[in-house]
């Protein structure tokens, strides 16, 4: 498949191929998977791809501190310091403080996107933000509001979510998959015949685009993610 220049590349070769070149500019995507499947790794790869292309990227985190994000990128030998606070911004939300987190999303994020003309926004993980709400309807209301607010901006948005503890095919609150344009599912595959656990990904949905429906194995290496697009899990 040829790489479409109009697409927003995630920076993970095999996955970009599965997405017909990458995400659609201005669209919303979700990466769903249980802990340890690599959601943060994929999200940072998406950020890094933007930074080396000269774009501004904002990373909203509820889980990791700014220091740990920066360290994570340095371990990958990415020279992140040259981008910090010029084209790379981290917005750290407190997952225990409802008002502070909501206010920061409503009031701090839009001006930050506008001021620096951000092209890529990551929310990692949106599931901890969703946890702040007591009811499904409050959660749905705020998430719609968030997506609506970002739709008017000129940026591509990637959210990550923990999977439901009883169903690794669904996000924890079973909501964002309906809100976003693209859903990428990460999961463990345990085979009965071997003692090994494999990681596999699939593109479950992609609005307005052709995409692969195959399940592909991937590996997280020290400096990159390898998707084995020629290999099949089954
Ligand atoms: N630098 C690295 N080298 C090799 N493997 C790594 C590295 N960083 C992370 N991993 C692997 O990726 C896994 C978790 O990645 P992470 O992106 O934090 O997952 P998630 O956000 O889904 O919980 C780790 O458990 C580890 O197996
Ligand atoms: Mg994570």
mmCIF file of C-alpha atoms and ligand atoms in Angstrom:
data_model
loop_
_atom_site.group_PDB
_atom_site.id
_atom_site.type_symbol
_atom_site.label_atom_id
_atom_site.label_comp_id
_atom_site.label_asym_id
_atom_site.label_seq_id
_atom_site.Cartn_x
_atom_site.Cartn_y
_atom_site.Cartn_z
ATOM 1 C CA UNK A 1 0.000 0.000 0.000
ATOM 2 C CA UNK A 2 1.446 3.402 -0.858
ATOM 3 C CA UNK A 3 1.753 6.026 1.826
ATOM 4 C CA UNK A 4 -0.808 8.759 1.423
ATOM 5 C CA UNK A 5 0.797 12.168 1.998
ATOM 6 C CA UNK A 6 -2.515 13.544 3.191
ATOM 7 C CA UNK A 7 -2.466 11.285 6.219
ATOM 8 C CA UNK A 8 -1.202 11.906 9.731
ATOM 9 C CA UNK A 9 1.367 9.201 10.237
ATOM 10 C CA UNK A 10 1.512 7.505 13.623
ATOM 11 C CA UNK A 11 5.199 6.769 13.086
ATOM 12 C CA UNK A 12 4.720 3.001 13.382
ATOM 13 C CA UNK A 13 5.303 1.589 9.917
ATOM 14 C CA UNK A 14 3.160 -1.562 9.863
ATOM 15 C CA UNK A 15 0.301 0.207 11.617
ATOM 16 C CA UNK A 16 0.369 3.194 9.262
ATOM 17 C CA UNK A 17 0.103 0.734 6.386
ATOM 18 C CA UNK A 18 -2.939 -0.872 8.019
ATOM 19 C CA UNK A 19 -4.476 2.622 8.246
ATOM 20 C CA UNK A 20 -3.914 3.276 4.527
ATOM 21 C CA UNK A 21 -1.099 5.702 5.360
ATOM 22 C CA UNK A 22 -2.119 7.021 8.773
ATOM 23 C CA UNK A 23 -4.919 8.846 10.551
ATOM 24 C CA UNK A 24 -7.145 11.292 8.717
ATOM 25 C CA UNK A 25 -6.156 14.897 9.554
ATOM 26 C CA UNK A 26 -8.498 16.394 12.136
ATOM 27 C CA UNK A 27 -9.937 13.021 13.109
ATOM 28 C CA UNK A 28 -10.197 11.320 16.498
ATOM 29 C CA UNK A 29 -8.652 7.973 17.260
ATOM 30 C CA UNK A 30 -8.639 5.672 20.258
ATOM 31 C CA UNK A 31 -6.171 3.016 21.290
ATOM 32 C CA UNK A 32 -7.808 0.473 23.563
ATOM 33 C CA UNK A 33 -5.906 -2.172 25.516
ATOM 34 C CA UNK A 34 -5.234 -3.571 28.976
ATOM 35 C CA UNK A 35 -2.263 -2.347 31.013
ATOM 36 C CA UNK A 36 1.100 -3.137 29.532
ATOM 37 C CA UNK A 37 -0.105 -3.582 25.948
ATOM 38 C CA UNK A 38 1.760 -0.426 24.891
ATOM 39 C CA UNK A 39 -0.844 2.343 24.760
ATOM 40 C CA UNK A 40 1.524 4.958 26.172
ATOM 41 C CA UNK A 41 4.291 3.748 23.878
ATOM 42 C CA UNK A 42 2.066 4.116 20.799
ATOM 43 C CA UNK A 43 0.861 7.526 21.969
ATOM 44 C CA UNK A 44 4.411 8.810 22.472
ATOM 45 C CA UNK A 45 5.445 7.449 19.091
ATOM 46 C CA UNK A 46 2.580 9.470 17.568
ATOM 47 C CA UNK A 47 3.815 12.575 19.423
ATOM 48 C CA UNK A 48 7.421 12.023 18.384
ATOM 49 C CA UNK A 49 6.471 11.578 14.722
ATOM 50 C CA UNK A 50 4.775 14.981 14.848
ATOM 51 C CA UNK A 51 7.697 16.683 16.594
ATOM 52 C CA UNK A 52 10.271 15.530 14.061
ATOM 53 C CA UNK A 53 7.970 16.824 11.322
ATOM 54 C CA UNK A 54 8.018 20.249 12.945
ATOM 55 C CA UNK A 55 4.484 20.054 14.354
ATOM 56 C CA UNK A 56 3.405 21.083 17.820
ATOM 57 C CA UNK A 57 2.137 18.269 20.045
ATOM 58 C CA UNK A 58 0.323 18.320 23.375
ATOM 59 C CA UNK A 59 0.335 15.349 25.700
ATOM 60 C CA UNK A 60 -2.409 15.314 28.325
ATOM 61 C CA UNK A 61 -1.643 12.765 30.990
ATOM 62 C CA UNK A 62 -3.476 11.536 34.069
ATOM 63 C CA UNK A 63 -1.105 8.723 34.834
ATOM 64 C CA UNK A 64 2.506 9.703 34.339
ATOM 65 C CA UNK A 65 4.405 12.747 35.539
ATOM 66 C CA UNK A 66 6.046 15.034 32.994
ATOM 67 C CA UNK A 67 9.432 13.773 34.225
ATOM 68 C CA UNK A 68 8.539 10.145 33.608
ATOM 69 C CA UNK A 69 7.253 10.948 30.101
ATOM 70 C CA UNK A 70 10.453 12.786 29.284
ATOM 71 C CA UNK A 71 12.546 9.955 30.741
ATOM 72 C CA UNK A 72 10.564 7.436 28.719
ATOM 73 C CA UNK A 73 11.392 9.348 25.543
ATOM 74 C CA UNK A 74 15.041 9.726 26.486
ATOM 75 C CA UNK A 75 15.325 5.965 27.045
ATOM 76 C CA UNK A 76 14.293 5.637 23.410
ATOM 77 C CA UNK A 77 17.204 7.942 22.529
ATOM 78 C CA UNK A 78 14.827 10.622 21.347
ATOM 79 C CA UNK A 79 16.274 14.078 21.877
ATOM 80 C CA UNK A 80 13.152 15.533 23.433
ATOM 81 C CA UNK A 81 14.750 18.489 25.242
ATOM 82 C CA UNK A 82 15.008 20.576 22.080
ATOM 83 C CA UNK A 83 11.182 20.482 21.747
ATOM 84 C CA UNK A 84 10.112 20.929 25.370
ATOM 85 C CA UNK A 85 7.897 23.943 25.937
ATOM 86 C CA UNK A 86 8.445 25.188 22.400
ATOM 87 C CA UNK A 87 6.572 22.564 20.354
ATOM 88 C CA UNK A 88 6.060 19.832 22.976
ATOM 89 C CA UNK A 89 3.784 20.496 25.927
ATOM 90 C CA UNK A 90 2.667 18.216 28.730
ATOM 91 C CA UNK A 91 -0.605 18.945 30.491
ATOM 92 C CA UNK A 92 -0.679 16.938 33.707
ATOM 93 C CA UNK A 93 -4.123 16.366 35.193
ATOM 94 C CA UNK A 94 -4.808 15.124 38.700
ATOM 95 C CA UNK A 95 -6.968 11.977 38.428
ATOM 96 C CA UNK A 96 -8.251 12.528 41.977
ATOM 97 C CA UNK A 97 -9.318 16.137 41.508
ATOM 98 C CA UNK A 98 -12.501 16.396 39.511
ATOM 99 C CA UNK A 99 -12.839 20.197 39.366
ATOM 100 C CA UNK A 100 -9.212 20.898 38.637
ATOM 101 C CA UNK A 101 -9.074 18.339 35.818
ATOM 102 C CA UNK A 102 -12.299 19.456 34.164
ATOM 103 C CA UNK A 103 -11.322 23.112 34.406
ATOM 104 C CA UNK A 104 -7.929 22.454 32.933
ATOM 105 C CA UNK A 105 -9.475 20.644 29.949
ATOM 106 C CA UNK A 106 -12.104 23.337 29.441
ATOM 107 C CA UNK A 107 -9.981 26.406 30.095
ATOM 108 C CA UNK A 108 -6.280 25.611 29.618
ATOM 109 C CA UNK A 109 -6.307 23.253 26.647
ATOM 110 C CA UNK A 110 -8.060 25.359 23.946
ATOM 111 C CA UNK A 111 -5.776 28.409 24.336
ATOM 112 C CA UNK A 112 -2.710 26.155 24.388
ATOM 113 C CA UNK A 113 -3.794 24.507 21.120
ATOM 114 C CA UNK A 114 -4.510 27.879 19.535
ATOM 115 C CA UNK A 115 -1.428 29.701 20.743
ATOM 116 C CA UNK A 116 0.998 27.069 19.478
ATOM 117 C CA UNK A 117 -1.095 25.825 16.549
ATOM 118 C CA UNK A 118 -0.973 22.251 17.867
ATOM 119 C CA UNK A 119 -1.454 19.546 15.256
ATOM 120 C CA UNK A 120 -1.406 16.512 17.546
ATOM 121 C CA UNK A 121 -3.151 16.067 20.870
ATOM 122 C CA UNK A 122 -2.878 12.927 23.010
ATOM 123 C CA UNK A 123 -5.056 12.082 26.017
ATOM 124 C CA UNK A 124 -3.469 9.224 27.982
ATOM 125 C CA UNK A 125 -5.515 7.594 29.343
ATOM 126 C CA UNK A 126 -8.975 9.004 28.750
ATOM 127 C CA UNK A 127 -10.352 6.167 30.921
ATOM 128 C CA UNK A 128 -8.952 7.793 34.098
ATOM 129 C CA UNK A 129 -10.675 11.029 33.082
ATOM 130 C CA UNK A 130 -13.904 9.116 32.474
ATOM 131 C CA UNK A 131 -13.568 7.566 35.937
ATOM 132 C CA UNK A 132 -14.031 11.023 37.458
ATOM 133 C CA UNK A 133 -17.738 10.988 36.605
ATOM 134 C CA UNK A 134 -20.357 9.299 38.752
ATOM 135 C CA UNK A 135 -22.884 8.555 36.076
ATOM 136 C CA UNK A 136 -22.840 7.357 32.475
ATOM 137 C CA UNK A 137 -24.788 10.384 31.360
ATOM 138 C CA UNK A 138 -22.389 12.874 32.989
ATOM 139 C CA UNK A 139 -19.474 11.042 31.437
ATOM 140 C CA UNK A 140 -21.089 11.004 28.006
ATOM 141 C CA UNK A 141 -21.968 14.675 28.273
ATOM 142 C CA UNK A 142 -18.401 15.730 29.135
ATOM 143 C CA UNK A 143 -16.809 13.501 26.506
ATOM 144 C CA UNK A 144 -19.110 14.859 23.782
ATOM 145 C CA UNK A 145 -18.265 18.347 24.924
ATOM 146 C CA UNK A 146 -14.545 17.588 24.801
ATOM 147 C CA UNK A 147 -14.740 16.103 21.293
ATOM 148 C CA UNK A 148 -16.915 18.977 20.119
ATOM 149 C CA UNK A 149 -14.478 21.533 21.447
ATOM 150 C CA UNK A 150 -11.542 19.878 19.659
ATOM 151 C CA UNK A 151 -13.408 19.399 16.407
ATOM 152 C CA UNK A 152 -13.204 23.095 15.729
ATOM 153 C CA UNK A 153 -9.412 22.991 16.114
ATOM 154 C CA UNK A 154 -7.019 21.979 13.378
ATOM 155 C CA UNK A 155 -5.558 18.968 15.197
ATOM 156 C CA UNK A 156 -5.630 15.189 15.156
ATOM 157 C CA UNK A 157 -6.511 13.645 18.502
ATOM 158 C CA UNK A 158 -5.402 10.306 19.912
ATOM 159 C CA UNK A 159 -6.883 8.959 23.126
ATOM 160 C CA UNK A 160 -5.924 5.818 24.961
ATOM 161 C CA UNK A 161 -8.196 3.737 27.148
ATOM 162 C CA UNK A 162 -7.862 0.801 29.445
ATOM 163 C CA UNK A 163 -9.914 -2.126 28.251
ATOM 164 C CA UNK A 164 -12.908 -3.351 30.236
ATOM 165 C CA UNK A 165 -11.654 -5.805 32.835
ATOM 166 C CA UNK A 166 -14.069 -8.491 31.645
ATOM 167 C CA UNK A 167 -13.845 -7.775 27.929
ATOM 168 C CA UNK A 168 -10.556 -6.864 26.307
ATOM 169 C CA UNK A 169 -12.378 -5.852 23.116
ATOM 170 C CA UNK A 170 -14.163 -2.966 24.802
ATOM 171 C CA UNK A 171 -12.935 0.233 26.461
ATOM 172 C CA UNK A 172 -13.534 0.489 30.192
ATOM 173 C CA UNK A 173 -16.607 2.674 29.860
ATOM 174 C CA UNK A 174 -17.671 1.414 26.436
ATOM 175 C CA UNK A 175 -18.101 4.981 25.212
ATOM 176 C CA UNK A 176 -15.138 6.379 23.297
ATOM 177 C CA UNK A 177 -15.294 3.734 20.571
ATOM 178 C CA UNK A 178 -18.573 5.341 19.503
ATOM 179 C CA UNK A 179 -17.194 8.869 19.672
ATOM 180 C CA UNK A 180 -13.985 8.466 17.709
ATOM 181 C CA UNK A 181 -13.400 7.879 13.997
ATOM 182 C CA UNK A 182 -10.715 5.237 14.374
ATOM 183 C CA UNK A 183 -10.311 2.457 16.936
ATOM 184 C CA UNK A 184 -7.091 0.504 17.322
ATOM 185 C CA UNK A 185 -7.279 -2.484 19.631
ATOM 186 C CA UNK A 186 -4.196 -3.838 21.406
ATOM 187 C CA UNK A 187 -4.363 -7.166 23.194
ATOM 188 C CA UNK A 188 -2.564 -10.181 24.521
ATOM 189 C CA UNK A 189 -2.903 -13.478 22.758
ATOM 190 C CA UNK A 190 -2.160 -16.584 24.793
ATOM 191 C CA UNK A 191 -1.927 -19.736 22.797
ATOM 192 C CA UNK A 192 -2.657 -23.104 24.376
ATOM 193 C CA UNK A 193 0.175 -24.811 22.562
ATOM 194 C CA UNK A 194 2.942 -22.530 23.744
ATOM 195 C CA UNK A 195 3.789 -20.861 27.001
ATOM 196 C CA UNK A 196 4.398 -17.560 25.229
ATOM 197 C CA UNK A 197 2.204 -14.517 25.309
ATOM 198 C CA UNK A 198 2.033 -12.481 22.127
ATOM 199 C CA UNK A 199 0.818 -8.977 21.490
ATOM 200 C CA UNK A 200 -1.503 -8.357 18.580
ATOM 201 C CA UNK A 201 -3.299 -5.345 17.175
ATOM 202 C CA UNK A 202 -6.172 -4.688 14.845
ATOM 203 C CA UNK A 203 -7.881 -1.658 13.361
ATOM 204 C CA UNK A 204 -11.459 -2.225 14.435
ATOM 205 C CA UNK A 205 -12.970 0.800 12.796
ATOM 206 C CA UNK A 206 -11.936 3.719 10.600
ATOM 207 C CA UNK A 207 -14.570 6.113 9.346
ATOM 208 C CA UNK A 208 -14.302 7.306 5.755
ATOM 209 C CA UNK A 209 -11.317 5.156 4.930
ATOM 210 C CA UNK A 210 -10.230 1.760 3.755
ATOM 211 C CA UNK A 211 -8.262 -0.117 6.394
ATOM 212 C CA UNK A 212 -6.881 -3.537 7.105
ATOM 213 C CA UNK A 213 -9.061 -5.924 9.094
ATOM 214 C CA UNK A 214 -6.256 -8.287 9.830
ATOM 215 C CA UNK A 215 -4.870 -9.065 13.251
ATOM 216 C CA UNK A 216 -1.145 -8.385 13.278
ATOM 217 C CA UNK A 217 1.498 -9.265 15.858
ATOM 218 C CA UNK A 218 3.678 -6.495 17.244
ATOM 219 C CA UNK A 219 6.597 -6.100 19.596
ATOM 220 C CA UNK A 220 7.722 -3.205 21.753
ATOM 221 C CA UNK A 221 11.468 -2.770 21.316
ATOM 222 C CA UNK A 222 13.707 -0.390 23.204
ATOM 223 C CA UNK A 223 13.607 2.261 20.478
ATOM 224 C CA UNK A 224 10.484 1.514 18.434
ATOM 225 C CA UNK A 225 7.382 -0.583 17.912
ATOM 226 C CA UNK A 226 7.572 -3.296 15.293
ATOM 227 C CA UNK A 227 4.342 -4.375 13.652
ATOM 228 C CA UNK A 228 4.831 -7.520 11.647
ATOM 229 C CA UNK A 229 2.506 -6.655 8.827
ATOM 230 C CA UNK A 230 3.535 -9.659 6.754
ATOM 231 C CA UNK A 231 2.858 -12.115 9.570
ATOM 232 C CA UNK A 232 -0.476 -13.449 10.743
ATOM 233 C CA UNK A 233 -1.453 -14.349 14.278
ATOM 234 C CA UNK A 234 -3.848 -17.035 13.141
HETATM 235 N N1 LIG B 1 12.170 0.811 26.531
HETATM 236 C C1 LIG B 1 11.487 -0.341 26.419
HETATM 237 N N2 LIG B 1 12.072 -1.451 25.910
HETATM 238 C C2 LIG B 1 11.392 -2.586 25.782
HETATM 239 N N3 LIG B 1 10.127 -2.749 26.168
HETATM 240 C C3 LIG B 1 9.497 -1.707 26.686
HETATM 241 C C4 LIG B 1 10.129 -0.444 26.828
HETATM 242 N N4 LIG B 1 9.251 0.401 27.363
HETATM 243 C C5 LIG B 1 8.127 -0.303 27.543
HETATM 244 N N5 LIG B 1 8.265 -1.569 27.152
HETATM 245 C C6 LIG B 1 7.240 -2.623 27.187
HETATM 246 O O1 LIG B 1 6.001 -2.019 26.981
HETATM 247 C C7 LIG B 1 5.129 -2.373 28.050
HETATM 248 C C8 LIG B 1 4.209 -1.261 28.542
HETATM 249 O O2 LIG B 1 4.139 -0.219 27.689
HETATM 250 P P1 LIG B 1 3.157 0.987 27.991
HETATM 251 O O3 LIG B 1 3.198 1.752 26.734
HETATM 252 O O4 LIG B 1 3.519 1.693 29.236
HETATM 253 O O5 LIG B 1 1.748 0.235 28.169
HETATM 254 P P2 LIG B 1 0.325 0.777 28.647
HETATM 255 O O6 LIG B 1 0.350 2.263 28.509
HETATM 256 O O7 LIG B 1 -0.636 0.105 27.732
HETATM 257 O O8 LIG B 1 0.145 0.305 30.046
HETATM 258 C C9 LIG B 1 6.000 -2.708 29.189
HETATM 259 O O9 LIG B 1 5.325 -3.579 30.060
HETATM 260 C C10 LIG B 1 7.178 -3.323 28.513
HETATM 261 O O10 LIG B 1 6.907 -4.686 28.289
HETATM 262 MG MG1 LIG B 2 0.005 3.852 29.821
#
